[in-house]
Coordinates of C-alpha atoms in Angstrom, one line a residue:
X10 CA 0.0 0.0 0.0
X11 CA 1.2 3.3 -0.8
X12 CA -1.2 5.5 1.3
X13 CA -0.6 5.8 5.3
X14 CA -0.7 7.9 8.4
X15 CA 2.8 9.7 9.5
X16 CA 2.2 10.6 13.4
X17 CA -1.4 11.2 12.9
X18 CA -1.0 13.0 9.1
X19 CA -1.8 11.2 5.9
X20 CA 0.7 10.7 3.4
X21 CA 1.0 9.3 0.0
X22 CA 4.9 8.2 -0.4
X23 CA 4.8 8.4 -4.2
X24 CA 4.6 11.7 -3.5
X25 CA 6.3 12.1 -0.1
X26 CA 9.6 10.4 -1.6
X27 CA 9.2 12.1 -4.8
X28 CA 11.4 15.0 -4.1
X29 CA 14.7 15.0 -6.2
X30 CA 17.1 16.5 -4.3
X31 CA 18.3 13.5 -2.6
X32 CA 19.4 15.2 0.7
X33 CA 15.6 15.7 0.7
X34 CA 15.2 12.5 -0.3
X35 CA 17.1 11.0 2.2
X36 CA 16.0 12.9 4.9
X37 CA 12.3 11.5 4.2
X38 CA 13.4 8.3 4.0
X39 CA 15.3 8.5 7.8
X40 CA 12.0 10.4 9.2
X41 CA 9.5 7.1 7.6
X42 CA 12.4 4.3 8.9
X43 CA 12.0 6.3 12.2
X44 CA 8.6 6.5 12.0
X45 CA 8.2 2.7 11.4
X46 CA 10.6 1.8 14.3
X47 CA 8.7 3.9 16.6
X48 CA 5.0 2.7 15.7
X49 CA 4.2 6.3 14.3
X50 CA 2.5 5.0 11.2
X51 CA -0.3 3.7 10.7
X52 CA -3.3 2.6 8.2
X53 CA -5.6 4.6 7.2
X54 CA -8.2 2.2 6.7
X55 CA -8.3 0.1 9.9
X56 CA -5.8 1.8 12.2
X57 CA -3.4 -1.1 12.8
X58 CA 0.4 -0.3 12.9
X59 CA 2.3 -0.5 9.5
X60 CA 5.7 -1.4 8.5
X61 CA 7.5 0.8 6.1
X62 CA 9.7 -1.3 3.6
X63 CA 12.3 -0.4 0.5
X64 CA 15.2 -1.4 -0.9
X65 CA 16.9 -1.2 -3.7
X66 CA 14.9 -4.4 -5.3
X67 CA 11.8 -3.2 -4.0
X68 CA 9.7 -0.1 -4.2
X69 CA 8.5 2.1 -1.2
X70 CA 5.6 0.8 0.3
X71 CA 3.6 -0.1 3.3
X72 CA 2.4 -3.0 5.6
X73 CA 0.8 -4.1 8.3
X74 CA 2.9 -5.6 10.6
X75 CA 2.8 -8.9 11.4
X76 CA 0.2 -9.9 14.3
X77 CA -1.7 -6.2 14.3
X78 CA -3.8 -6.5 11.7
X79 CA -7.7 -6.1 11.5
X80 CA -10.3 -6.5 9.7
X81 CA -8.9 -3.9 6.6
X82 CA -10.2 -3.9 2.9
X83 CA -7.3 -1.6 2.1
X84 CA -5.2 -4.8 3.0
X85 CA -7.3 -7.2 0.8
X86 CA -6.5 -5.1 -2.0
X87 CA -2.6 -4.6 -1.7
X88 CA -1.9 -8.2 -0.6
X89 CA -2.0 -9.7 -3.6
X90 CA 0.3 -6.6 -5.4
X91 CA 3.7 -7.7 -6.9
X92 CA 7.0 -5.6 -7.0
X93 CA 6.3 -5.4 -10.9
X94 CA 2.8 -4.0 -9.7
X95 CA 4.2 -1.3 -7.6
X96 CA 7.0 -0.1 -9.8
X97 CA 4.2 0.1 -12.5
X98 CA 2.4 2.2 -10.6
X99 CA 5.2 4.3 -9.7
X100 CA 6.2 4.9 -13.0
X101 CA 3.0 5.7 -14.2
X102 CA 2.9 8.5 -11.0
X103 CA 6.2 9.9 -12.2
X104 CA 5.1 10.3 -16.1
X105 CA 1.4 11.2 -15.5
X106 CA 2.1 14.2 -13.2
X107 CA 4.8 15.6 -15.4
X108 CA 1.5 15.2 -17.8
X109 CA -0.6 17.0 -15.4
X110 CA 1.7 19.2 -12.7
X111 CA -1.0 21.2 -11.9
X112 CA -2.5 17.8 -10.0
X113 CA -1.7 16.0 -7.7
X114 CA -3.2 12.6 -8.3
X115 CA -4.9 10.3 -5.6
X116 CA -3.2 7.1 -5.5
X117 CA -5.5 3.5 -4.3
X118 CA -8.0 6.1 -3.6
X119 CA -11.1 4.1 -2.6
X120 CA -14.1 5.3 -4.8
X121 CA -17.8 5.0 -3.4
X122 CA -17.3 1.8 -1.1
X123 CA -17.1 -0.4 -4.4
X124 CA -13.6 0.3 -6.2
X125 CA -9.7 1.5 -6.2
X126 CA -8.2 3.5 -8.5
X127 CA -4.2 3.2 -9.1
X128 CA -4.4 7.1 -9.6
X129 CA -7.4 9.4 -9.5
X130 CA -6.9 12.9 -11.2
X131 CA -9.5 16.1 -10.0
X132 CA -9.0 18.4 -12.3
X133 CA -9.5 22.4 -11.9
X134 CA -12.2 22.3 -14.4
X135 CA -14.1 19.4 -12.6
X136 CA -13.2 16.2 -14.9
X137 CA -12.3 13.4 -13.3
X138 CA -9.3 11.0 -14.9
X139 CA -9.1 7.5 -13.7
X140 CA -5.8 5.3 -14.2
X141 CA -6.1 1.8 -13.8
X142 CA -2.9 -0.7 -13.9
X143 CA -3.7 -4.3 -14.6
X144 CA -1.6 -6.8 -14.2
X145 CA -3.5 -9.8 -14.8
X146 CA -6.7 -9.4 -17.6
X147 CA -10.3 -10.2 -15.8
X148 CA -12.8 -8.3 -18.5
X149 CA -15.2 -8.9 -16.7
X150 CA -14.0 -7.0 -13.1
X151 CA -12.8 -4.4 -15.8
X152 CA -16.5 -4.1 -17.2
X153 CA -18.0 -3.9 -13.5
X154 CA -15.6 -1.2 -12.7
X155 CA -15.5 0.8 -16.1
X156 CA -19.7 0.8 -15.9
X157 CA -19.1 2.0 -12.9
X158 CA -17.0 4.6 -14.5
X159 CA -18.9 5.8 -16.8
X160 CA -22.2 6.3 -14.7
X161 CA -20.6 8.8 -12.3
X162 CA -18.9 10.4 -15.1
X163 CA -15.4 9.7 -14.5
X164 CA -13.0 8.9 -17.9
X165 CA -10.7 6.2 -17.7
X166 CA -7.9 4.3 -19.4
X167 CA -6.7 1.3 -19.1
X168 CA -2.8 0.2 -19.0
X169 CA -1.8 -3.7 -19.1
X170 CA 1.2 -5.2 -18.2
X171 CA 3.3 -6.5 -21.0
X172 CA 2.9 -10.2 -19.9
X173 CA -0.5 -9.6 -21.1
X174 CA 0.5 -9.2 -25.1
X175 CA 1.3 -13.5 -25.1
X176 CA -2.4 -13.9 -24.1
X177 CA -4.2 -11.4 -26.8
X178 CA -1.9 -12.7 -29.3
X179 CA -3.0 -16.6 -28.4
X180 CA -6.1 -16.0 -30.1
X181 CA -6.2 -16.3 -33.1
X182 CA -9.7 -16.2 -34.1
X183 CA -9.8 -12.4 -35.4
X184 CA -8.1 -11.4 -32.3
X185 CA -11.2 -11.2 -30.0
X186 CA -9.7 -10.2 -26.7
X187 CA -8.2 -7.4 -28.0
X188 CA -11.6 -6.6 -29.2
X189 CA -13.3 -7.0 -26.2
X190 CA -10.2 -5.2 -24.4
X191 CA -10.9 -2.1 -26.9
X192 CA -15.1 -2.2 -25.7
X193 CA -13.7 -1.8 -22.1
X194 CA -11.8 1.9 -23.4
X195 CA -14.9 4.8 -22.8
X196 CA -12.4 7.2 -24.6
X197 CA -9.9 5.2 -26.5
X198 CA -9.8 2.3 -29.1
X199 CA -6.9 1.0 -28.2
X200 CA -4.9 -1.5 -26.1
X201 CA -2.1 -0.3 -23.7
X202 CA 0.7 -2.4 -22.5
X203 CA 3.7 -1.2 -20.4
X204 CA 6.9 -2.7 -19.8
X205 CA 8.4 -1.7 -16.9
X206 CA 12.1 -2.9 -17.9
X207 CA 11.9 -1.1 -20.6
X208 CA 9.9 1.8 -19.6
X209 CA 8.1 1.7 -22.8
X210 CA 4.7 1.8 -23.7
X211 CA 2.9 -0.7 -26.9
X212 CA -0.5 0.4 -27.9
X213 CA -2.3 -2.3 -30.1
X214 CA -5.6 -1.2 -31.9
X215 CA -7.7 -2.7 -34.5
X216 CA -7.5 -1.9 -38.5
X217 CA -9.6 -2.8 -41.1
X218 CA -8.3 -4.0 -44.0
X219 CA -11.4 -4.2 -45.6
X220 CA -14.8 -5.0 -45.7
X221 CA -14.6 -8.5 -44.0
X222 CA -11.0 -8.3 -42.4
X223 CA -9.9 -6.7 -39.3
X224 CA -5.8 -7.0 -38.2
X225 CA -4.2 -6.0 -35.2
X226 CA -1.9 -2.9 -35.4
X227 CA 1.0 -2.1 -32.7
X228 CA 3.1 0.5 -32.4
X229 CA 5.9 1.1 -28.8
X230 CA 7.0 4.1 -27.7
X231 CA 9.0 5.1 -24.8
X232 CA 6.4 5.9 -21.8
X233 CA 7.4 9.6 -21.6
X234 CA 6.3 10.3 -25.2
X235 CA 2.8 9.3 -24.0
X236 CA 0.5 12.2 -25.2
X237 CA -2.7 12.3 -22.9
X238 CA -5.5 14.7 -22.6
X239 CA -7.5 15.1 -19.5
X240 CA -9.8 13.0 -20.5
X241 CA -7.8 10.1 -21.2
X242 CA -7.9 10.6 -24.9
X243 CA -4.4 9.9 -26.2
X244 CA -3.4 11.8 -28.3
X245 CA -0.4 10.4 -30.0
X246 CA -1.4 10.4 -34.1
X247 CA -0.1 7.2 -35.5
X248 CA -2.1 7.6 -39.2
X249 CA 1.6 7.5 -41.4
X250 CA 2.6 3.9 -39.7
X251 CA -1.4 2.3 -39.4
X252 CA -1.3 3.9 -43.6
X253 CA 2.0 2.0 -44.2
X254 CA 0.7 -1.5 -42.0
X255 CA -2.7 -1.3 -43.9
X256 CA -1.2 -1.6 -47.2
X257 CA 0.9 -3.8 -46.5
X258 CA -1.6 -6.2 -44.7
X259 CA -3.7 -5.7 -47.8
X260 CA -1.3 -6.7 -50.4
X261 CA -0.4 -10.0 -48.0
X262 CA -4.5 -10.8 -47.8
X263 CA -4.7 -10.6 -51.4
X264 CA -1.9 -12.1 -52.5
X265 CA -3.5 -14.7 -49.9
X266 CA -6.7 -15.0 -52.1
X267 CA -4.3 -14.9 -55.4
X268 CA -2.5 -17.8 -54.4
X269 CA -5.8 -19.9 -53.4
X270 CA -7.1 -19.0 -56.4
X271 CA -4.1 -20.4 -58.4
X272 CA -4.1 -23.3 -56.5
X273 CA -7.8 -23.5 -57.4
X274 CA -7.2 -23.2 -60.9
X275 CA -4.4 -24.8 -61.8
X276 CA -2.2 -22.3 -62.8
X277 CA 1.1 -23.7 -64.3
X278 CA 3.1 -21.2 -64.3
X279 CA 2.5 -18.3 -61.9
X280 CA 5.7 -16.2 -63.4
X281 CA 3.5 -15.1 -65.6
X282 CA 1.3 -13.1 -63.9
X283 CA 3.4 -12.2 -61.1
X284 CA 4.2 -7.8 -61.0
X285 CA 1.4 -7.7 -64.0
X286 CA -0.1 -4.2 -63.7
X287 CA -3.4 -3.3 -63.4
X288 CA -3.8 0.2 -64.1
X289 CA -6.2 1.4 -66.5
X290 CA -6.6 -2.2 -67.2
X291 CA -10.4 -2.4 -68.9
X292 CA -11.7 -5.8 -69.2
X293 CA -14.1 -5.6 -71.8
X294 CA -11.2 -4.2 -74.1
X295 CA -9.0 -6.6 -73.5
X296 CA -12.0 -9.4 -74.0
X297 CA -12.6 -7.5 -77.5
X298 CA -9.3 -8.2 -78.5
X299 CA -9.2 -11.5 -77.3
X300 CA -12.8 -12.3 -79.8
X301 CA -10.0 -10.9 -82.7
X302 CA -8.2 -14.0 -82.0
X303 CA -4.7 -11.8 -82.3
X304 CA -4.5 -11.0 -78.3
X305 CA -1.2 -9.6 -77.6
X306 CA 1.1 -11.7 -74.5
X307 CA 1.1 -8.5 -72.2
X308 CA -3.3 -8.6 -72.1
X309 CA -3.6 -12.4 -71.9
X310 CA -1.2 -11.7 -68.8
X311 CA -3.1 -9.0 -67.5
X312 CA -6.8 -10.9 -68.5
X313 CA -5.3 -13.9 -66.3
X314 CA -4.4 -11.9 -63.5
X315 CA -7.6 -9.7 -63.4
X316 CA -9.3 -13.3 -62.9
X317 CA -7.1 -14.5 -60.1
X318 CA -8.7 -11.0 -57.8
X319 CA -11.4 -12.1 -55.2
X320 CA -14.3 -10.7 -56.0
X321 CA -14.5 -11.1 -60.3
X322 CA -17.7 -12.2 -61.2
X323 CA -18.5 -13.2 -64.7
X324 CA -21.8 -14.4 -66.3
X325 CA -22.5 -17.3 -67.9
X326 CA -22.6 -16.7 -71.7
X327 CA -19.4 -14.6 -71.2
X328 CA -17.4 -17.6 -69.7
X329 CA -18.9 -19.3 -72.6
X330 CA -17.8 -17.1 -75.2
X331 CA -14.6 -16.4 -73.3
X332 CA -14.0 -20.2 -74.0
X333 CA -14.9 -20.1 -77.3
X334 CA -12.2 -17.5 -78.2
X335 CA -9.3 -18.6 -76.3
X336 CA -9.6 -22.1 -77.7
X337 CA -9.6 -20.7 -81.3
X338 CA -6.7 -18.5 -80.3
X339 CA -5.1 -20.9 -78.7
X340 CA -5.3 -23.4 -81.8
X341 CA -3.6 -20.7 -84.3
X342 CA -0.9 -20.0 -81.8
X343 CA 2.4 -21.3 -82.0
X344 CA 5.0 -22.5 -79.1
X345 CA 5.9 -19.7 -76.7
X346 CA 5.0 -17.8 -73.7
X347 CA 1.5 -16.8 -75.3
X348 CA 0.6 -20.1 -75.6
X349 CA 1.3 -21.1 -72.2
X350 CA -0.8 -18.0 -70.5
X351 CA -3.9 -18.9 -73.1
X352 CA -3.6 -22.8 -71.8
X353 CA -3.9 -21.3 -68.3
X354 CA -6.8 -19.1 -69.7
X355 CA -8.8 -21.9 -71.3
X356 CA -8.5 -23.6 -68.4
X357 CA -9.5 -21.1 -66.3
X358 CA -12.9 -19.9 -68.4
X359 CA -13.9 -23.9 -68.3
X360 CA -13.6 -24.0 -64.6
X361 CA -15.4 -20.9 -64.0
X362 CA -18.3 -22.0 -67.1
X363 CA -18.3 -25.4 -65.2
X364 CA -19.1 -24.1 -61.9
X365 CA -21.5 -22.2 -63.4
X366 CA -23.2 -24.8 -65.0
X367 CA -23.5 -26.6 -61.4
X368 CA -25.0 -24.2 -59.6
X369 CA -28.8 -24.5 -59.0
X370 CA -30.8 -22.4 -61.0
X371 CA -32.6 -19.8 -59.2

């Protein structure tokens, strides 16, 4: 616990140690090891004596000493805190009132007899910022307590420890912690994690692709660089890097489809419509030259690839006619590249004609 009584006077030792002069600091520290040896502090919660413990390994905190303590919910809550949980939390102090110097947050401030924050922020202007630090995910204690939230008007955001990214990422059905993670955030889409070796901060939010496709999208900065409004919004812009990772997921989905497709098909040789442009490519001038029976190598390339996208949909009489064409081409054609893309062609418009031909008519 970080909150206790000093000789009758509460105190918050984020903030009591948080003085950088160290002869300041050091003469805290003597007046707390003093305190502790003397039975001068003491929780504020239940009143039993506490113990005031830090090293070098561990951060400044508080406990009840062994044999005095009560009843105590404030007890219940810390017992089950971590060193990585308290230097988290500590960390978090240092960079959010550097954020904020004109506040002074609350730190396990107990809320309404229901819930503790890591840090509160009261704002001048009335707003109210909570901080939560979770170590281990429970959604459904963070749905309880962001409801909670967001009925008496407070904003919140949520920071996970790092451990956490192994767990979203063990899901690999379209990534549906993260989603429900991102339903907890009242002002943000977006996961945070912190590492407290590191002192860096990941944020992991979701990006669509396209219609039907969703990917996860991280990006780690140091924790200092954290841009945060009073209301929790962050406002770090990441739109160049999610830009760049969107493409490039794109071109990997459909190079995905591409490559079932030519697996569907048959293709023989897929060097041939590999880096084949598409621009200003028009279909139904390229199938007119194709009827001519005199189609050049570079649009049976492009006619091939333009039937390898994902959503091509031709009817029924074209297929047939397609077919038609390409098998007279292909029987006036000699050996050579040309013929090899039109065998992949004729192939194609036959597969496509016959899975035409076995759907039900409607």
């Amino acid at each position: 616990m970080q909150n206790g009584k000093l000789d009758g006077i509460e105190i918050n030792l984020f903030d009591y140690l948080s003085d950088r002069k160290y002869q300041n600091f050091k003469q805290n520290e003597l007046t707390l090891r003093n305190a502790s040896k003397s039975c001068l502090l003491t929780c504020i919660d239940c009143g039993s004596l506490l113990t005031y413990k830090h090293t070098e390994l561990k951060t400044a905190h508080f406990a009840h000493r062994i044999g005095t303590l009560k009843d105590c919910e404030y007890s219940e809550y810390t017992k089950k805190q971590t060193e990585r949980m308290r230097a988290a939390k500590k960390m978090l102090h240092e960079c959010l009132t550097e954020k904020f110097p004109l506040v002074s947050p609350e730190v396990e401030k107990k809320i309404d007899n229901k819930f503790r924050s890591d840090l509160i922020f009261n704002f001048q202007n009335g707003g109210i910022l909570a901080v939560d630090y979770v170590n281990s995910i429970d959604v459904i204690g963070m749905d309880q307590k962001n409801t909670y939230y967001r009925e008496n008007g407070i904003n919140n955001i949520w920071i996970l420890d790092i451990s956490n990214k192994r767990k979203i990422y063990k899901d690999e059905e379209d990534m549906d912690l993260v989603k429900r993670l991102i339903l907890n955030e009242t002002v943000n889409s977006v996961v945070l994690l912190l590492d407290t070796k590191t002192k860096t901060l990941t944020f992991i939010t979701m990006v669509q692709i396209d219609d039907a496709v969703t990917r996860p999208f991280e990006i780690t900065l140091k924790l200092s660089d954290l841009e945060l409004a009073q209301t929790g919004k962050i406002m770090n812009k990441f739109e160049d890097q999610q830009l760049e990772f969107k493409m490039l997921e794109a071109k990997m989905l459909n190079d995905k489809k591409i490559q079932l497709k030519i697996e569907t098909f048959g293709i023989s040789d897929t060097s041939v419509i590999q880096d084949v442009d598409l621009d200003g490519f028009d279909l139904q001038q390229a199938f007119e030259e194709l009827k001519t029976l005199d189609v050049s190598f570079k649009n049976a390339r492009q006619i091939l690839r333009f039937l390898m996208q994902d959503d091509i949909e031709l009817s029924e009489s074209m297929c047939k006619e397609m077919l038609t064409c390409t098998t007279r081409t292909l029987g006036k054609t000699g050996a050579g590249g040309l013929r090899g893309v039109l065998v992949d062609l004729e192939d194609v418009f036959r597969k496509l004609l016959n899975s035409k031909a076995s759907k039900p008519k409607e």
